[in-house]
Structure formats: C-alpha cells, structure tokens
C-alpha cells in the first residue's frame, strides 16, 4: 500500500476532489495548512503600509491506495491542481506498512 500526500493551492481543492471522484477514488483526508517553498511568501499592502506574508495558505491531501493506483492518482491530482505558476505544490508518495479499519477490524488491503 502507498500513501499519497499532495500540497496544493486552496483554490484548486474543489477541482482536485472532483477529478479524484471521476476516477473512482473519492476517499481523501484534507487538512488546511500554511507554508512556502520557492514562492517564498507575498508582499501585500494594508492601510498604505507594506507587509510580508511569509506563510501562505495551502491544502494537504492524504490518500492511501494500492501500489498500482499511485501513477493514475498522482497524474490526476497534478493535472487538476496545475496552474503553471510557482506555488502549485508538490506530491509525495510514501510506503504504508499496514492499515486497520476501526469499525470492523479489517486489516491490510481490505481496510483501505
């Protein structure tokens, strides 16, 4: 099993969730986060004064899936989240050693 973690722009969340649903994978955990990479924040104005916003709002998606689904799901996320601008985000893939469905006690593939 694998876990896909994607950091995307908040405004692209709906597009990504719709795309995942269309490919038959609606199960996802969403967390609102802050951070920056190469984008390195923004300079904004408030009441005539400039101030720097170091940490930008982002959304983290977490999906646990079978290994054979990773390529399709990462491609789906990337296509739906892409704007072509700096700050579109990143996708990471991790190994998952085991999983357990709390309600039924199912383990492994059956729990996902």
Short mmCIF file of the N, C-alpha and C atoms (twelve columns), coordinates in Angstrom:
data_MODEL
# 
_entry.id   MODEL 
# 
loop_
_atom_site.group_PDB 
_atom_site.id 
_atom_site.type_symbol 
_atom_site.label_atom_id 
_atom_site.label_alt_id 
_atom_site.label_comp_id 
_atom_site.label_asym_id 
_atom_site.label_seq_id 
_atom_site.Cartn_x 
_atom_site.Cartn_y 
_atom_site.Cartn_z 
_atom_site.pdbx_PDB_model_num 
ATOM 1   N N  . UNK A 1   0.845   -1.175 0.000   1 
ATOM 2   C CA . UNK A 1   0.000   0.000  0.000   1 
ATOM 3   C C  . UNK A 1   0.889   1.237  0.000   1 
ATOM 4   N N  . UNK A 2   0.358   2.331  -0.489  1 
ATOM 5   C CA . UNK A 2   1.080   3.598  -0.563  1 
ATOM 6   C C  . UNK A 2   0.212   4.717  -0.004  1 
ATOM 7   N N  . UNK A 3   0.871   5.762  0.468   1 
ATOM 8   C CA . UNK A 3   0.162   6.983  0.855   1 
ATOM 9   C C  . UNK A 3   0.635   8.092  -0.058  1 
ATOM 10  N N  . UNK A 4   -0.306  8.801  -0.630  1 
ATOM 11  C CA . UNK A 4   -0.008  9.966  -1.458  1 
ATOM 12  C C  . UNK A 4   -0.341  11.198 -0.630  1 
ATOM 13  N N  . UNK A 5   0.639   12.099 -0.483  1 
ATOM 14  C CA . UNK A 5   0.403   13.388 0.167   1 
ATOM 15  C C  . UNK A 5   0.648   14.461 -0.876  1 
ATOM 16  N N  . UNK A 6   -0.343  15.293 -1.057  1 
ATOM 17  C CA . UNK A 6   -0.230  16.380 -2.040  1 
ATOM 18  C C  . UNK A 6   -0.469  17.705 -1.330  1 
ATOM 19  N N  . UNK A 7   0.410   18.672 -1.598  1 
ATOM 20  C CA . UNK A 7   0.253   20.034 -1.097  1 
ATOM 21  C C  . UNK A 7   -0.164  20.869 -2.297  1 
ATOM 22  N N  . UNK A 8   -1.354  21.476 -2.217  1 
ATOM 23  C CA . UNK A 8   -1.893  22.211 -3.363  1 
ATOM 24  C C  . UNK A 8   -2.423  23.576 -2.927  1 
ATOM 25  N N  . UNK A 9   -2.755  24.397 -3.915  1 
ATOM 26  C CA . UNK A 9   -3.389  25.694 -3.651  1 
ATOM 27  C C  . UNK A 9   -4.820  25.469 -3.161  1 
ATOM 28  N N  . UNK A 10  -5.274  26.256 -2.185  1 
ATOM 29  C CA . UNK A 10  -6.644  26.081 -1.681  1 
ATOM 30  C C  . UNK A 10  -7.710  26.247 -2.761  1 
ATOM 31  N N  . UNK A 11  -7.481  27.138 -3.692  1 
ATOM 32  C CA . UNK A 11  -8.486  27.382 -4.727  1 
ATOM 33  C C  . UNK A 11  -8.609  26.230 -5.720  1 
ATOM 34  N N  . UNK A 12  -7.669  25.273 -5.709  1 
ATOM 35  C CA . UNK A 12  -7.726  24.122 -6.605  1 
ATOM 36  C C  . UNK A 12  -8.305  22.885 -5.927  1 
ATOM 37  N N  . UNK A 13  -8.659  22.985 -4.642  1 
ATOM 38  C CA . UNK A 13  -9.163  21.833 -3.899  1 
ATOM 39  C C  . UNK A 13  -10.400 21.223 -4.557  1 
ATOM 40  N N  . UNK A 14  -11.384 22.038 -4.884  1 
ATOM 41  C CA . UNK A 14  -12.619 21.526 -5.486  1 
ATOM 42  C C  . UNK A 14  -12.326 20.787 -6.790  1 
ATOM 43  N N  . UNK A 15  -11.456 21.355 -7.623  1 
ATOM 44  C CA . UNK A 15  -11.107 20.720 -8.901  1 
ATOM 45  C C  . UNK A 15  -10.463 19.349 -8.675  1 
ATOM 46  N N  . UNK A 16  -9.553  19.272 -7.703  1 
ATOM 47  C CA . UNK A 16  -8.855  18.015 -7.421  1 
ATOM 48  C C  . UNK A 16  -9.835  16.976 -6.872  1 
ATOM 49  N N  . UNK A 17  -10.695 17.370 -5.940  1 
ATOM 50  C CA . UNK A 17  -11.666 16.429 -5.377  1 
ATOM 51  C C  . UNK A 17  -12.622 15.900 -6.451  1 
ATOM 52  N N  . UNK A 18  -13.051 16.765 -7.353  1 
ATOM 53  C CA . UNK A 18  -13.921 16.339 -8.465  1 
ATOM 54  C C  . UNK A 18  -13.196 15.349 -9.371  1 
ATOM 55  N N  . UNK A 19  -11.933 15.636 -9.673  1 
ATOM 56  C CA . UNK A 19  -11.154 14.760 -10.548 1 
ATOM 57  C C  . UNK A 19  -10.937 13.393 -9.901  1 
ATOM 58  N N  . UNK A 20  -10.657 13.370 -8.596  1 
ATOM 59  C CA . UNK A 20  -10.477 12.094 -7.892  1 
ATOM 60  C C  . UNK A 20  -11.775 11.294 -7.877  1 
ATOM 61  N N  . UNK A 21  -12.889 11.979 -7.701  1 
ATOM 62  C CA . UNK A 21  -14.188 11.310 -7.708  1 
ATOM 63  C C  . UNK A 21  -14.465 10.699 -9.082  1 
ATOM 64  N N  . UNK A 22  -14.118 11.410 -10.152 1 
ATOM 65  C CA . UNK A 22  -14.351 10.916 -11.517 1 
ATOM 66  C C  . UNK A 22  -13.554 9.658  -11.826 1 
ATOM 67  N N  . UNK A 23  -12.346 9.529  -11.237 1 
ATOM 68  C CA . UNK A 23  -11.540 8.325  -11.482 1 
ATOM 69  C C  . UNK A 23  -11.856 7.223  -10.476 1 
ATOM 70  N N  . UNK A 24  -12.887 7.454  -9.648  1 
ATOM 71  C CA . UNK A 24  -13.348 6.409  -8.744  1 
ATOM 72  C C  . UNK A 24  -12.614 6.319  -7.430  1 
ATOM 73  N N  . UNK A 25  -11.998 7.395  -6.996  1 
ATOM 74  C CA . UNK A 25  -11.285 7.386  -5.715  1 
ATOM 75  C C  . UNK A 25  -11.700 8.598  -4.873  1 
ATOM 76  N N  . UNK A 26  -12.903 8.557  -4.283  1 
ATOM 77  C CA . UNK A 26  -13.391 9.713  -3.524  1 
ATOM 78  C C  . UNK A 26  -12.810 9.835  -2.117  1 
ATOM 79  N N  . UNK A 27  -12.140 8.777  -1.595  1 
ATOM 80  C CA . UNK A 27  -11.639 8.805  -0.219  1 
ATOM 81  C C  . UNK A 27  -10.368 9.632  -0.087  1 
ATOM 82  N N  . UNK A 28  -10.442 10.700 0.685   1 
ATOM 83  C CA . UNK A 28  -9.293  11.590 0.853   1 
ATOM 84  C C  . UNK A 28  -9.427  12.313 2.196   1 
ATOM 85  N N  . UNK A 29  -8.294  12.600 2.820   1 
ATOM 86  C CA . UNK A 29  -8.265  13.422 4.026   1 
ATOM 87  C C  . UNK A 29  -7.707  14.779 3.635   1 
ATOM 88  N N  . UNK A 30  -8.370  15.853 4.065   1 
ATOM 89  C CA . UNK A 30  -7.963  17.212 3.703   1 
ATOM 90  C C  . UNK A 30  -7.621  17.988 4.972   1 
ATOM 91  N N  . UNK A 31  -6.449  18.636 4.958   1 
ATOM 92  C CA . UNK A 31  -6.010  19.463 6.077   1 
ATOM 93  C C  . UNK A 31  -5.597  20.830 5.534   1 
ATOM 94  N N  . UNK A 32  -6.082  21.872 6.161   1 
ATOM 95  C CA . UNK A 32  -5.659  23.227 5.766   1 
ATOM 96  C C  . UNK A 32  -4.367  23.545 6.515   1 
ATOM 97  N N  . UNK A 33  -3.350  23.970 5.762   1 
ATOM 98  C CA . UNK A 33  -2.027  24.208 6.333   1 
ATOM 99  C C  . UNK A 33  -1.486  25.535 5.828   1 
ATOM 100 N N  . UNK A 34  -0.313  25.927 6.316   1 
ATOM 101 C CA . UNK A 34  0.404   27.103 5.824   1 
ATOM 102 C C  . UNK A 34  1.839   26.699 5.542   1 
ATOM 103 N N  . UNK A 35  2.444   27.352 4.565   1 
ATOM 104 C CA . UNK A 35  3.833   27.064 4.257   1 
ATOM 105 C C  . UNK A 35  4.285   27.845 3.036   1 
ATOM 106 N N  . UNK A 36  5.539   27.630 2.680   1 
ATOM 107 C CA . UNK A 36  6.053   28.197 1.434   1 
ATOM 108 C C  . UNK A 36  7.265   27.410 0.976   1 
ATOM 109 N N  . UNK A 37  7.498   27.447 -0.295  1 
ATOM 110 C CA . UNK A 37  8.668   26.837 -0.910  1 
ATOM 111 C C  . UNK A 37  9.365   27.927 -1.694  1 
ATOM 112 N N  . UNK A 38  9.532   27.709 -2.981  1 
ATOM 113 C CA . UNK A 38  10.158  28.722 -3.833  1 
ATOM 114 C C  . UNK A 38  9.335   30.002 -3.922  1 
ATOM 115 N N  . UNK A 39  8.036   29.869 -3.697  1 
ATOM 116 C CA . UNK A 39  7.148   31.026 -3.765  1 
ATOM 117 C C  . UNK A 39  7.546   32.066 -2.721  1 
ATOM 118 N N  . UNK A 40  8.017   31.610 -1.566  1 
ATOM 119 C CA . UNK A 40  8.600   32.439 -0.504  1 
ATOM 120 C C  . UNK A 40  7.730   33.593 -0.021  1 
ATOM 121 N N  . UNK A 41  6.447   33.434 -0.028  1 
ATOM 122 C CA . UNK A 41  5.561   34.448 0.537   1 
ATOM 123 C C  . UNK A 41  5.207   35.548 -0.445  1 
ATOM 124 N N  . UNK A 42  4.474   36.525 0.059   1 
ATOM 125 C CA . UNK A 42  3.993   37.641 -0.748  1 
ATOM 126 C C  . UNK A 42  4.206   38.955 -0.007  1 
ATOM 127 N N  . UNK A 43  4.271   40.040 -0.765  1 
ATOM 128 C CA . UNK A 43  4.273   41.372 -0.167  1 
ATOM 129 C C  . UNK A 43  2.910   41.974 -0.468  1 
ATOM 130 N N  . UNK A 44  2.182   42.382 0.581   1 
ATOM 131 C CA . UNK A 44  0.852   42.945 0.407   1 
ATOM 132 C C  . UNK A 44  0.787   44.317 1.052   1 
ATOM 133 N N  . UNK A 45  -0.290  45.040 0.775   1 
ATOM 134 C CA . UNK A 45  -0.489  46.364 1.358   1 
ATOM 135 C C  . UNK A 45  -1.736  46.345 2.225   1 
ATOM 136 N N  . UNK A 46  -1.647  47.022 3.379   1 
ATOM 137 C CA . UNK A 46  -2.787  47.169 4.264   1 
ATOM 138 C C  . UNK A 46  -2.732  48.564 4.858   1 
ATOM 139 N N  . UNK A 47  -3.758  49.357 4.586   1 
ATOM 140 C CA . UNK A 47  -3.832  50.743 5.047   1 
ATOM 141 C C  . UNK A 47  -2.566  51.536 4.707   1 
ATOM 142 N N  . UNK A 48  -2.129  51.353 3.464   1 
ATOM 143 C CA . UNK A 48  -0.995  52.126 2.969   1 
ATOM 144 C C  . UNK A 48  0.372   51.610 3.378   1 
ATOM 145 N N  . UNK A 49  0.436   50.562 4.153   1 
ATOM 146 C CA . UNK A 49  1.728   50.016 4.586   1 
ATOM 147 C C  . UNK A 49  1.949   48.654 3.947   1 
ATOM 148 N N  . UNK A 50  3.197   48.408 3.571   1 
ATOM 149 C CA . UNK A 50  3.543   47.103 3.028   1 
ATOM 150 C C  . UNK A 50  3.872   46.142 4.160   1 
ATOM 151 N N  . UNK A 51  3.479   44.910 3.993   1 
ATOM 152 C CA . UNK A 51  3.884   43.878 4.940   1 
ATOM 153 C C  . UNK A 51  4.080   42.574 4.172   1 
ATOM 154 N N  . UNK A 52  4.926   41.738 4.703   1 
ATOM 155 C CA . UNK A 52  5.270   40.493 4.038   1 
ATOM 156 C C  . UNK A 52  4.515   39.327 4.687   1 
ATOM 157 N N  . UNK A 53  3.863   38.538 3.854   1 
ATOM 158 C CA . UNK A 53  3.190   37.328 4.306   1 
ATOM 159 C C  . UNK A 53  4.148   36.173 4.006   1 
ATOM 160 N N  . UNK A 54  4.765   35.628 5.051   1 
ATOM 161 C CA . UNK A 54  5.767   34.577 4.875   1 
ATOM 162 C C  . UNK A 54  5.146   33.211 4.593   1 
ATOM 163 N N  . UNK A 55  4.091   32.874 5.325   1 
ATOM 164 C CA . UNK A 55  3.460   31.573 5.170   1 
ATOM 165 C C  . UNK A 55  2.137   31.736 4.434   1 
ATOM 166 N N  . UNK A 56  2.009   30.996 3.346   1 
ATOM 167 C CA . UNK A 56  0.822   31.089 2.503   1 
ATOM 168 C C  . UNK A 56  -0.131  29.924 2.796   1 
ATOM 169 N N  . UNK A 57  -1.434  30.164 2.661   1 
ATOM 170 C CA . UNK A 57  -2.388  29.069 2.887   1 
ATOM 171 C C  . UNK A 57  -2.241  28.005 1.802   1 
ATOM 172 N N  . UNK A 58  -2.236  26.762 2.216   1 
ATOM 173 C CA . UNK A 58  -2.169  25.608 1.318   1 
ATOM 174 C C  . UNK A 58  -3.132  24.556 1.845   1 
ATOM 175 N N  . UNK A 59  -3.331  23.505 1.067   1 
ATOM 176 C CA . UNK A 59  -4.168  22.381 1.466   1 
ATOM 177 C C  . UNK A 59  -3.347  21.111 1.293   1 
ATOM 178 N N  . UNK A 60  -3.387  20.240 2.306   1 
ATOM 179 C CA . UNK A 60  -2.699  18.947 2.214   1 
ATOM 180 C C  . UNK A 60  -3.748  17.853 2.044   1 
ATOM 181 N N  . UNK A 61  -3.571  17.051 1.009   1 
ATOM 182 C CA . UNK A 61  -4.436  15.903 0.751   1 
ATOM 183 C C  . UNK A 61  -3.664  14.642 1.098   1 
ATOM 184 N N  . UNK A 62  -4.332  13.700 1.748   1 
ATOM 185 C CA . UNK A 62  -3.714  12.415 2.070   1 
ATOM 186 C C  . UNK A 62  -4.624  11.306 1.565   1 
ATOM 187 N N  . UNK A 63  -4.036  10.400 0.783   1 
ATOM 188 C CA . UNK A 63  -4.788  9.300  0.189   1 
ATOM 189 C C  . UNK A 63  -3.982  8.024  0.375   1 
ATOM 190 N N  . UNK A 64  -4.603  6.989  0.918   1 
ATOM 191 C CA . UNK A 64  -3.962  5.678  0.986   1 
ATOM 192 C C  . UNK A 64  -4.587  4.820  -0.105  1 
ATOM 193 N N  . UNK A 65  -3.723  4.169  -0.899  1 
ATOM 194 C CA . UNK A 65  -4.209  3.405  -2.045  1 
ATOM 195 C C  . UNK A 65  -3.314  2.192  -2.290  1 
ATOM 196 N N  . UNK A 66  -3.718  1.384  -3.245  1 
ATOM 197 C CA . UNK A 66  -2.894  0.251  -3.670  1 
ATOM 198 C C  . UNK A 66  -1.763  0.765  -4.558  1 
ATOM 199 N N  . UNK A 67  -0.659  0.061  -4.563  1 
ATOM 200 C CA . UNK A 67  0.520   0.495  -5.316  1 
ATOM 201 C C  . UNK A 67  0.219   0.726  -6.791  1 
ATOM 202 N N  . UNK A 68  -0.632  -0.104 -7.373  1 
ATOM 203 C CA . UNK A 68  -0.937  0.031  -8.809  1 
ATOM 204 C C  . UNK A 68  -1.776  1.271  -9.128  1 
ATOM 205 N N  . UNK A 69  -2.341  1.919  -8.117  1 
ATOM 206 C CA . UNK A 69  -3.149  3.125  -8.330  1 
ATOM 207 C C  . UNK A 69  -2.326  4.414  -8.253  1 
ATOM 208 N N  . UNK A 70  -1.104  4.338  -7.770  1 
ATOM 209 C CA . UNK A 70  -0.308  5.539  -7.486  1 
ATOM 210 C C  . UNK A 70  -0.112  6.408  -8.720  1 
ATOM 211 N N  . UNK A 71  0.306   5.810  -9.831  1 
ATOM 212 C CA . UNK A 71  0.583   6.592  -11.045 1 
ATOM 213 C C  . UNK A 71  -0.654  7.340  -11.525 1 
ATOM 214 N N  . UNK A 72  -1.772  6.645  -11.571 1 
ATOM 215 C CA . UNK A 72  -3.023  7.260  -12.025 1 
ATOM 216 C C  . UNK A 72  -3.470  8.385  -11.097 1 
ATOM 217 N N  . UNK A 73  -3.406  8.143  -9.789  1 
ATOM 218 C CA . UNK A 73  -3.866  9.162  -8.836  1 
ATOM 219 C C  . UNK A 73  -2.947  10.373 -8.804  1 
ATOM 220 N N  . UNK A 74  -1.633  10.168 -8.859  1 
ATOM 221 C CA . UNK A 74  -0.726  11.331 -8.850  1 
ATOM 222 C C  . UNK A 74  -0.897  12.154 -10.129 1 
ATOM 223 N N  . UNK A 75  -1.102  11.479 -11.256 1 
ATOM 224 C CA . UNK A 75  -1.341  12.201 -12.509 1 
ATOM 225 C C  . UNK A 75  -2.641  12.992 -12.431 1 
ATOM 226 N N  . UNK A 76  -3.683  12.388 -11.886 1 
ATOM 227 C CA . UNK A 76  -4.985  13.049 -11.747 1 
ATOM 228 C C  . UNK A 76  -4.866  14.295 -10.873 1 
ATOM 229 N N  . UNK A 77  -4.190  14.163 -9.735  1 
ATOM 230 C CA . UNK A 77  -4.005  15.301 -8.824  1 
ATOM 231 C C  . UNK A 77  -3.217  16.407 -9.505  1 
ATOM 232 N N  . UNK A 78  -2.104  16.042 -10.141 1 
ATOM 233 C CA . UNK A 78  -1.240  17.041 -10.786 1 
ATOM 234 C C  . UNK A 78  -1.987  17.801 -11.882 1 
ATOM 235 N N  . UNK A 79  -2.735  17.088 -12.704 1 
ATOM 236 C CA . UNK A 79  -3.461  17.750 -13.791 1 
ATOM 237 C C  . UNK A 79  -4.535  18.691 -13.259 1 
ATOM 238 N N  . UNK A 80  -5.234  18.286 -12.206 1 
ATOM 239 C CA . UNK A 80  -6.313  19.115 -11.661 1 
ATOM 240 C C  . UNK A 80  -5.789  20.297 -10.856 1 
ATOM 241 N N  . UNK A 81  -4.603  20.167 -10.265 1 
ATOM 242 C CA . UNK A 81  -4.064  21.217 -9.395  1 
ATOM 243 C C  . UNK A 81  -3.168  22.211 -10.132 1 
ATOM 244 N N  . UNK A 82  -2.730  21.881 -11.327 1 
ATOM 245 C CA . UNK A 82  -1.745  22.695 -12.046 1 
ATOM 246 C C  . UNK A 82  -2.324  24.008 -12.555 1 
ATOM 247 N N  . UNK A 83  -1.622  25.119 -12.249 1 
ATOM 248 C CA . UNK A 83  -1.936  26.417 -12.851 1 
ATOM 249 C C  . UNK A 83  -0.795  26.877 -13.750 1 
ATOM 250 N N  . UNK A 84  0.390   26.276 -13.565 1 
ATOM 251 C CA . UNK A 84  1.561   26.679 -14.324 1 
ATOM 252 C C  . UNK A 84  2.381   27.761 -13.639 1 
ATOM 253 N N  . UNK A 85  1.945   28.189 -12.479 1 
ATOM 254 C CA . UNK A 85  2.631   29.242 -11.730 1 
ATOM 255 C C  . UNK A 85  3.407   28.644 -10.559 1 
ATOM 256 N N  . UNK A 86  4.397   29.389 -10.060 1 
ATOM 257 C CA . UNK A 86  5.102   28.979 -8.853  1 
ATOM 258 C C  . UNK A 86  4.086   28.887 -7.725  1 
ATOM 259 N N  . UNK A 87  4.201   27.829 -6.901  1 
ATOM 260 C CA . UNK A 87  3.280   27.663 -5.782  1 
ATOM 261 C C  . UNK A 87  2.174   26.663 -6.037  1 
ATOM 262 N N  . UNK A 88  2.241   25.941 -7.166  1 
ATOM 263 C CA . UNK A 88  1.229   24.924 -7.456  1 
ATOM 264 C C  . UNK A 88  1.273   23.763 -6.464  1 
ATOM 265 N N  . UNK A 89  2.435   23.499 -5.886  1 
ATOM 266 C CA . UNK A 89  2.526   22.477 -4.853  1 
ATOM 267 C C  . UNK A 89  3.408   21.314 -5.223  1 
ATOM 268 N N  . UNK A 90  3.312   20.259 -4.416  1 
ATOM 269 C CA . UNK A 90  4.130   19.057 -4.600  1 
ATOM 270 C C  . UNK A 90  3.308   17.835 -4.236  1 
ATOM 271 N N  . UNK A 91  3.756   16.677 -4.750  1 
ATOM 272 C CA . UNK A 91  3.143   15.397 -4.421  1 
ATOM 273 C C  . UNK A 91  4.248   14.477 -3.916  1 
ATOM 274 N N  . UNK A 92  3.986   13.819 -2.780  1 
ATOM 275 C CA . UNK A 92  4.927   12.878 -2.192  1 
ATOM 276 C C  . UNK A 92  4.241   11.527 -2.085  1 
ATOM 277 N N  . UNK A 93  5.008   10.442 -2.231  1 
ATOM 278 C CA . UNK A 93  4.472   9.088  -2.114  1 
ATOM 279 C C  . UNK A 93  5.291   8.342  -1.058  1 
ATOM 280 N N  . UNK A 94  4.572   7.720  -0.114  1 
ATOM 281 C CA . UNK A 94  5.196   7.000  0.999   1 
ATOM 282 C C  . UNK A 94  4.690   5.561  1.033   1 
ATOM 283 N N  . UNK A 95  5.509   4.673  1.600   1 
ATOM 284 C CA . UNK A 95  5.081   3.305  1.858   1 
ATOM 285 C C  . UNK A 95  4.178   3.275  3.082   1 
ATOM 286 N N  . UNK A 96  3.146   2.446  3.038   1 
ATOM 287 C CA . UNK A 96  2.271   2.207  4.185   1 
ATOM 288 C C  . UNK A 96  2.451   0.743  4.575   1 
ATOM 289 N N  . UNK A 97  2.870   0.494  5.787   1 
ATOM 290 C CA . UNK A 97  3.143   -0.872 6.229   1 
ATOM 291 C C  . UNK A 97  1.878   -1.659 6.512   1 
ATOM 292 N N  . UNK A 98  0.872   -1.008 7.082   1 
ATOM 293 C CA . UNK A 98  -0.360  -1.708 7.409   1 
ATOM 294 C C  . UNK A 98  -1.467  -0.683 7.627   1 
ATOM 295 N N  . UNK A 99  -2.689  -1.166 7.614   1 
ATOM 296 C CA . UNK A 99  -3.851  -0.321 7.894   1 
ATOM 297 C C  . UNK A 99  -4.885  -1.185 8.596   1 
ATOM 298 N N  . UNK A 100 -5.735  -0.525 9.390   1 
ATOM 299 C CA . UNK A 100 -6.798  -1.258 10.083  1 
ATOM 300 C C  . UNK A 100 -8.047  -0.397 10.121  1 
ATOM 301 N N  . UNK A 101 -9.165  -0.984 9.703   1 
ATOM 302 C CA . UNK A 101 -10.462 -0.305 9.788   1 
ATOM 303 C C  . UNK A 101 -10.955 -0.488 11.223  1 
ATOM 304 N N  . UNK A 102 -11.146 0.598  11.931  1 
ATOM 305 C CA . UNK A 102 -11.505 0.547  13.343  1 
ATOM 306 C C  . UNK A 102 -12.840 -0.157 13.555  1 
ATOM 307 N N  . UNK A 103 -13.836 0.163  12.745  1 
ATOM 308 C CA . UNK A 103 -15.184 -0.387 12.916  1 
ATOM 309 C C  . UNK A 103 -15.206 -1.905 12.851  1 
ATOM 310 N N  . UNK A 104 -14.539 -2.484 11.838  1 
ATOM 311 C CA . UNK A 104 -14.661 -3.924 11.606  1 
ATOM 312 C C  . UNK A 104 -13.430 -4.734 12.000  1 
ATOM 313 N N  . UNK A 105 -12.306 -4.053 12.182  1 
ATOM 314 C CA . UNK A 105 -11.074 -4.770 12.496  1 
ATOM 315 C C  . UNK A 105 -10.358 -5.313 11.268  1 
ATOM 316 N N  . UNK A 106 -10.885 -5.034 10.058  1 
ATOM 317 C CA . UNK A 106 -10.223 -5.481 8.829   1 
ATOM 318 C C  . UNK A 106 -8.832  -4.866 8.771   1 
ATOM 319 N N  . UNK A 107 -7.892  -5.640 8.188   1 
ATOM 320 C CA . UNK A 107 -6.516  -5.170 8.086   1 
ATOM 321 C C  . UNK A 107 -6.031  -5.257 6.651   1 
ATOM 322 N N  . UNK A 108 -4.956  -4.522 6.367   1 
ATOM 323 C CA . UNK A 108 -4.321  -4.559 5.063   1 
ATOM 324 C C  . UNK A 108 -5.176  -3.963 3.968   1 
ATOM 325 N N  . UNK A 109 -5.141  -4.595 2.784   1 
ATOM 326 C CA . UNK A 109 -5.874  -4.110 1.609   1 
ATOM 327 C C  . UNK A 109 -7.367  -3.929 1.884   1 
ATOM 328 N N  . UNK A 110 -7.940  -4.847 2.655   1 
ATOM 329 C CA . UNK A 110 -9.373  -4.785 2.931   1 
ATOM 330 C C  . UNK A 110 -9.752  -3.542 3.740   1 
ATOM 331 N N  . UNK A 111 -8.812  -3.015 4.502   1 
ATOM 332 C CA . UNK A 111 -9.090  -1.823 5.329   1 
ATOM 333 C C  . UNK A 111 -9.099  -0.542 4.506   1 
ATOM 334 N N  . UNK A 112 -8.455  -0.587 3.358   1 
ATOM 335 C CA . UNK A 112 -8.376  0.597  2.502   1 
ATOM 336 C C  . UNK A 112 -9.488  0.528  1.514   1 
# 
